[in-house]
Short mmCIF file of C-alpha atoms in Angstrom, two decimals:
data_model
loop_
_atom_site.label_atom_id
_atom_site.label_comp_id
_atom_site.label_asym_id
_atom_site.label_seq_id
_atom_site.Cartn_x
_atom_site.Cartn_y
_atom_site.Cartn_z
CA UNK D 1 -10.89 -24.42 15.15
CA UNK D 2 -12.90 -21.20 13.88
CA UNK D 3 -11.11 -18.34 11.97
CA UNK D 4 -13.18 -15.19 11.18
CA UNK D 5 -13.28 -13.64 8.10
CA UNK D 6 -14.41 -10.58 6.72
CA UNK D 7 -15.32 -9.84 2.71
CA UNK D 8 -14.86 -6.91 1.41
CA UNK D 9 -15.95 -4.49 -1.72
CA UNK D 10 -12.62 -2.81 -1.89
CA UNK D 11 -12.24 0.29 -4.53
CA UNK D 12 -15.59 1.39 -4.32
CA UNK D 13 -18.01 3.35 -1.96
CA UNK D 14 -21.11 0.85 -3.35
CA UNK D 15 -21.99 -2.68 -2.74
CA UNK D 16 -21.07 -4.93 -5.20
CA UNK D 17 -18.52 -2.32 -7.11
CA UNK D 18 -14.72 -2.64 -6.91
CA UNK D 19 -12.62 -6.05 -5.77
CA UNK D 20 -13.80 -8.33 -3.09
CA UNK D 21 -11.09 -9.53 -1.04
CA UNK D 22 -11.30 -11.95 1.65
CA UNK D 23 -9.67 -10.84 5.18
CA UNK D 24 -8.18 -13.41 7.83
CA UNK D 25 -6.81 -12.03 11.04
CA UNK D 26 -4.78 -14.40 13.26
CA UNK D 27 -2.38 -13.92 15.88
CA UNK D 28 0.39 -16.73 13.72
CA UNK D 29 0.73 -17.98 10.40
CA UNK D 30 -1.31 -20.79 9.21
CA UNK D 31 0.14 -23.35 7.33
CA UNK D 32 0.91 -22.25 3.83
CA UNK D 33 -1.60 -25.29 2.41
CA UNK D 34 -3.84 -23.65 4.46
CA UNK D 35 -3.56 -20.30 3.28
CA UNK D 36 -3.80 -21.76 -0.25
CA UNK D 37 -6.61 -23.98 0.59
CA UNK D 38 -9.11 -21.42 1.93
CA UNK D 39 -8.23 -18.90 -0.94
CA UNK D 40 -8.87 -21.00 -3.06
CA UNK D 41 -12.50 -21.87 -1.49
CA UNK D 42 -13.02 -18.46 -1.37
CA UNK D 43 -12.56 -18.49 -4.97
CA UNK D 44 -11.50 -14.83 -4.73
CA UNK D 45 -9.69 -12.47 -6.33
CA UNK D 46 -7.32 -12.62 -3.10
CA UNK D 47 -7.61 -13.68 0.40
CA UNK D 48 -5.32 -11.46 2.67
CA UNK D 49 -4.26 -13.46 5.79
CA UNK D 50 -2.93 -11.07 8.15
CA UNK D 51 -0.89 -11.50 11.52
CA UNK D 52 -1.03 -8.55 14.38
CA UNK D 53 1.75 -8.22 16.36
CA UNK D 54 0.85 -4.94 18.34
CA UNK D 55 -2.10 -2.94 17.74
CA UNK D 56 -0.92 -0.41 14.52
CA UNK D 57 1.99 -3.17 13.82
CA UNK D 58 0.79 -5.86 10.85
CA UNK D 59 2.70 -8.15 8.79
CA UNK D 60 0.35 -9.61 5.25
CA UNK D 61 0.88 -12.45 2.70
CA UNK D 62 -1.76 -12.80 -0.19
CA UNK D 63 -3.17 -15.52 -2.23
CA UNK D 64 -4.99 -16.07 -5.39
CA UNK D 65 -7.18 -19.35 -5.82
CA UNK D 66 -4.49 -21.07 -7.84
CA UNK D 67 -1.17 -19.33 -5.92
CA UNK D 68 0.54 -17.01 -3.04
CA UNK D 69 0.62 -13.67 -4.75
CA UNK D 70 3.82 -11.15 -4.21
CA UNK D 71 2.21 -8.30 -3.69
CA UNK D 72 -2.17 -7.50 -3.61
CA UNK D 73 -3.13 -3.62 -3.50
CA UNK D 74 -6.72 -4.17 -3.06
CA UNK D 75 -6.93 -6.77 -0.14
CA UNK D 76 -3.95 -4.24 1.37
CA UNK D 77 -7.50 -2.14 1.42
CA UNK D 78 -9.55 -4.40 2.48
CA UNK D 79 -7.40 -5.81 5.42
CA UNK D 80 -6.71 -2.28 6.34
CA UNK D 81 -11.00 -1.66 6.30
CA UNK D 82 -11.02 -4.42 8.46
CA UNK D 83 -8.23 -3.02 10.96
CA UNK D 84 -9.53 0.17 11.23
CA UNK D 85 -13.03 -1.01 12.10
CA UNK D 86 -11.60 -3.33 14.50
CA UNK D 87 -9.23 -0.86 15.94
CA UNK D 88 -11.62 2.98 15.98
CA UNK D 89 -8.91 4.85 17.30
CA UNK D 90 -6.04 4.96 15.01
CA UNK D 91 -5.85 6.72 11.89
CA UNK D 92 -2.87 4.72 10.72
CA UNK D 93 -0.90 1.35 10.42
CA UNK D 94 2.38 0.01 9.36
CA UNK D 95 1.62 -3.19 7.08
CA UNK D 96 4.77 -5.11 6.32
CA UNK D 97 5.04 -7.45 3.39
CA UNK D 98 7.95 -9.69 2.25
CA UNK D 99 8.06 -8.19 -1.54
CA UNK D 100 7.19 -5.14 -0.68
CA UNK D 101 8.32 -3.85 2.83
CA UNK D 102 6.74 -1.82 5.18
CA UNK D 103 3.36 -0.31 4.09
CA UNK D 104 2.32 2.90 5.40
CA UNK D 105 -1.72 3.14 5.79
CA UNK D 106 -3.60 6.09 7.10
CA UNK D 107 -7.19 6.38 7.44
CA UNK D 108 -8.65 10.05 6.05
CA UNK D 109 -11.04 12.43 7.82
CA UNK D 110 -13.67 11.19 5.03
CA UNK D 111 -12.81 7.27 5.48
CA UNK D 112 -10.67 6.62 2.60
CA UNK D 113 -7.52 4.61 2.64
CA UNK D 114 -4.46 5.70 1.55
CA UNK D 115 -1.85 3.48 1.14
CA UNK D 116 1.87 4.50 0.77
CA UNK D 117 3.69 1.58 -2.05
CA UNK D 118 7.06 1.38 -3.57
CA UNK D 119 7.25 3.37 -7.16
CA UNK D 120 7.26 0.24 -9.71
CA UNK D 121 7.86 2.19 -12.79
CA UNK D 122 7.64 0.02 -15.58
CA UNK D 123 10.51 0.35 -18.77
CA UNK D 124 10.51 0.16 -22.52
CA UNK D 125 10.41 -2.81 -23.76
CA UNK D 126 12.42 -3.32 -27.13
CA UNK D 127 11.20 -6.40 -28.24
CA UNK D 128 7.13 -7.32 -27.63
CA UNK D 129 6.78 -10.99 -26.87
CA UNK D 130 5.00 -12.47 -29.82
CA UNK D 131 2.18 -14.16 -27.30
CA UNK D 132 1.34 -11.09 -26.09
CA UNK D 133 0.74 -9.08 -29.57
CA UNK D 134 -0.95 -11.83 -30.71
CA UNK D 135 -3.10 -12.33 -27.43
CA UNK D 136 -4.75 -9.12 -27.62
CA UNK D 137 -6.74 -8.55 -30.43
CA UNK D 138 -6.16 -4.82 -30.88
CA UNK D 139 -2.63 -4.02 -31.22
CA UNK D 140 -1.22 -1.50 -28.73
CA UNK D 141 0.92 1.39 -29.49
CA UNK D 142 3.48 1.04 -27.33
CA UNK D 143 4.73 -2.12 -24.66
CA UNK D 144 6.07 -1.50 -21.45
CA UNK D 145 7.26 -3.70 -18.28
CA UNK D 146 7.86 -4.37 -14.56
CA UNK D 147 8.29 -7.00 -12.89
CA UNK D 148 4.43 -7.37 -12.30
CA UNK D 149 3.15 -7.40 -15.89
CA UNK D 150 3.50 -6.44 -19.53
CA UNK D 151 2.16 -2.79 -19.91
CA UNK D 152 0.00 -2.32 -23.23
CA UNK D 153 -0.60 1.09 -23.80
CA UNK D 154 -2.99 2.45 -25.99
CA UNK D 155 -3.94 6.09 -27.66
CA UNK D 156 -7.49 5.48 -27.24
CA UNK D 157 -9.82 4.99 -24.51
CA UNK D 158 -12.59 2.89 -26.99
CA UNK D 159 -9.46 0.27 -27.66
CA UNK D 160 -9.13 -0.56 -23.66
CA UNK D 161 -12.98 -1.26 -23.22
CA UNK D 162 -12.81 -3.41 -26.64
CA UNK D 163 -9.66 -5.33 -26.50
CA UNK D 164 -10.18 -9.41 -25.95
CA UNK D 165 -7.73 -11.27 -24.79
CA UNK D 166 -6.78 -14.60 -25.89
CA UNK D 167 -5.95 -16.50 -22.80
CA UNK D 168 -4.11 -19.59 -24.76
CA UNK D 169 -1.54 -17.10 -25.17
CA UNK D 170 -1.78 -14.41 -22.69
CA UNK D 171 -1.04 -17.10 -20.29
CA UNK D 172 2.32 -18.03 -21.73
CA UNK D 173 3.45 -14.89 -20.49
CA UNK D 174 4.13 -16.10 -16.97
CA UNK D 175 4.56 -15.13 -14.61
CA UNK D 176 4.03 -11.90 -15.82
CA UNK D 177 0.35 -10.79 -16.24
CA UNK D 178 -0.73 -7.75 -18.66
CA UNK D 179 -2.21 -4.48 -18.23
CA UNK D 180 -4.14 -2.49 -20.94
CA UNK D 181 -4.23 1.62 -20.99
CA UNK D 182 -4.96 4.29 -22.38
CA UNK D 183 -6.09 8.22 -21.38
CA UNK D 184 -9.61 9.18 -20.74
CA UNK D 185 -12.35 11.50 -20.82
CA UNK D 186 -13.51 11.33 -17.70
CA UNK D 187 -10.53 10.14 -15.71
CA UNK D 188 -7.03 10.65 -16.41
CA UNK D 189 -6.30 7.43 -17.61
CA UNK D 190 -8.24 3.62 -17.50
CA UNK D 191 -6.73 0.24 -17.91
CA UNK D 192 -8.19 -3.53 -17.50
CA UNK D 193 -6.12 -6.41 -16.08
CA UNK D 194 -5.59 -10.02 -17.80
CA UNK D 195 -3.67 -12.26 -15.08
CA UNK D 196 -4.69 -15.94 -16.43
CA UNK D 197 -1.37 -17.13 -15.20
CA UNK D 198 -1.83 -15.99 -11.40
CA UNK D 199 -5.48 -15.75 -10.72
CA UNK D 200 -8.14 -15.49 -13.19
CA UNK D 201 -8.87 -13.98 -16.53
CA UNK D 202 -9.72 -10.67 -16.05
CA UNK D 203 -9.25 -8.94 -12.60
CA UNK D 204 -11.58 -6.53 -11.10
CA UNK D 205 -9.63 -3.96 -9.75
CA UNK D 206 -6.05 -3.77 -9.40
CA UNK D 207 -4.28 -1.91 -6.72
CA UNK D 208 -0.87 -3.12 -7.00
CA UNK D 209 -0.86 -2.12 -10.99
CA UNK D 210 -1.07 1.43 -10.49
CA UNK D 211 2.23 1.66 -8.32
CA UNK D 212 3.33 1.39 -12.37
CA UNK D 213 0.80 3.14 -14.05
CA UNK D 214 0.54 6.00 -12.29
CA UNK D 215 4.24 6.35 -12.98
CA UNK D 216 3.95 6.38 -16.57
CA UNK D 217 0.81 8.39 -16.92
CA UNK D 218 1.88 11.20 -14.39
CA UNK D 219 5.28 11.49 -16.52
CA UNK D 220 2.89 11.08 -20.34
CA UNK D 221 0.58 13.85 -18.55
CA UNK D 222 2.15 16.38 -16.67
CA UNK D 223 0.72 15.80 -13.29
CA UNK D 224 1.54 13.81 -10.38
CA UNK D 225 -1.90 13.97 -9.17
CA UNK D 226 -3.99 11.19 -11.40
CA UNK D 227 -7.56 9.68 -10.89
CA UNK D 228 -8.25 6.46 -12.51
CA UNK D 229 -10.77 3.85 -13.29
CA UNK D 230 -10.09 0.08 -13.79
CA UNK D 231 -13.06 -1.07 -16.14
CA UNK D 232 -13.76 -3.91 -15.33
CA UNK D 233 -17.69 -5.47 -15.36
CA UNK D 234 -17.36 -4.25 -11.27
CA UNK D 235 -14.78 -1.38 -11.93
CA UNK D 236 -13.00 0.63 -9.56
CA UNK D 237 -11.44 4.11 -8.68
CA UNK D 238 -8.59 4.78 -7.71
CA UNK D 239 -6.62 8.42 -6.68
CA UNK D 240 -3.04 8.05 -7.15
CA UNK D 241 -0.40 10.33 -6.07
CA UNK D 242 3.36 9.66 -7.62
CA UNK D 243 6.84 11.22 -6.33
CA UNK D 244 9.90 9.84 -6.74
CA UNK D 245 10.26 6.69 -4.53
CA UNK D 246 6.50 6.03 -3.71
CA UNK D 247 2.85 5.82 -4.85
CA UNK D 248 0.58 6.65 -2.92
CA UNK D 249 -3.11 5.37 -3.54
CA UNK D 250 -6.33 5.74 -2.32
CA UNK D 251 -9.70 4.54 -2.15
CA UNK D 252 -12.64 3.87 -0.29
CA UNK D 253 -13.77 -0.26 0.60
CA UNK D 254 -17.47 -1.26 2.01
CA UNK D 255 -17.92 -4.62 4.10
CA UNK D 256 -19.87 -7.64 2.19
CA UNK D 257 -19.77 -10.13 4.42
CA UNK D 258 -18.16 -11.26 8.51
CA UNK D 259 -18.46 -15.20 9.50
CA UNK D 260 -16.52 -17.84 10.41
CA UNK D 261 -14.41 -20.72 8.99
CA UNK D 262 -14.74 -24.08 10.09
CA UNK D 263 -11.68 -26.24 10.50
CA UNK D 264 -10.99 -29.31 12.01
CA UNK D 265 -9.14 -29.34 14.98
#
């Protein structure tokens, strides 16, 4: 049995930049092992393993190396590259996801993606977890939450590119994973993602995290209209776009890599 798969620099316009995301198209699910097997020989941020059931009409499921993820912003990208590529006349597609629902996608005149996601607003949190003040070594000025992650704000860009996270204790935070911020010179805001619990120490660029940070920064700012950079070593922008029910994100993706997979039959 062959599958093909497609890699893909997702969040960036340059080789090598952004996420990479793995892309499986099938006409049926695979076995879940399956799924989790090749992800995690992938060894991948995520490995999107998507299922057409017209042309335009998609259903998703995304997994990590060590687990099936809820919900994956950047391999939404990268499957949608693929689907676009593979499919030259539409400019959209409906991707449907248990956790998050139906997923409007639309191509743009210049080749972006824009991706229509639930608003995931994160909350106050009154009481910080003690593992997560003491698992980043710069304390943040104020904690917020979703259902995602632990949001760890900060006044100052400088604190978001120096913070070090102890992952003895980050990781006691699961399932929730944490997000650092902060506003920016160059971009509205920044932020770097620790997810030890669900995928790896520090992750590239995050799509799904914006659905709450653009929330909170476009309320903090004054606009509803935000650019942003993950910084990461690869880092990433992203264009967000926040109203009341949905976030709207977008950003361009470049193909690594097309083959096959092997499996027995």
């Amino acid at each position: 049995m062959k599958l093909h798969i497609d890699i893909i620099d997702a969040f960036t316009q340059t080789l090598f930049g952004g996420n990479q995301a793995a892309v499986v198209v099938y006409d049926s699910w695979l076995e879940v092992d399956l799924m989790q097997q090749i992800a995690t020989e992938n060894n991948l941020a995520e490995t999107a393993f998507v299922v057409e059931h017209a042309i335009g009409e998609y259903s998703i499921r995304w997994f990590s190396p060590m687990t099936e993820i809820a919900f994956c912003g950047h391999a939404t990208l990268a499957a949608a590259y693929v689907l676009f590529s593979k499919h030259t006349h539409l400019t959209s597609l409906n991707i449907y996801a248990d956790a998050v629902g139906k997923m409007r996608i639309n191509r743009l005149d210049n080749n972006a993606i824009e991706m229509q996601f639930p608003n995931q607003k994160p909350w106050q949190v009154d009481a910080a977890p003690e593992a997560l003040i003491k698992g980043l070594s710069i304390k943040p000025h104020k904690i917020l939450q979703n259902t995602q992650a632990y949001f760890a704000i900060y006044k100052c860009e400088r604190d978001v590119h120096n913070v070090v996270m102890d992952r003895d204790k980050i990781i006691k935070l699961a399932p929730l994973d944490v997000v650092v911020s902060a506003p920016a010179n160059d971009f509205d805001f920044v932020s770097r993602y620790f997810w030890p619990a669900n995928g790896g120490d520090e992750d590239a660029v995050t799509g799904s995290i914006h659905t709450g940070l653009a929330p909170f920064w476009a309320e903090h700012l004054g606009k509803n209209e935000l650019f942003a950079h993950q910084a990461s070593k690869r880092g990433g922008d992203i264009r967000c776009s926040v109203s009341a029910d949905y976030v709207t994100i977008t950003g361009f993706a470049v193909r690594y890599l097309s083959g096959q997979i092997h499996l027995p039959c």
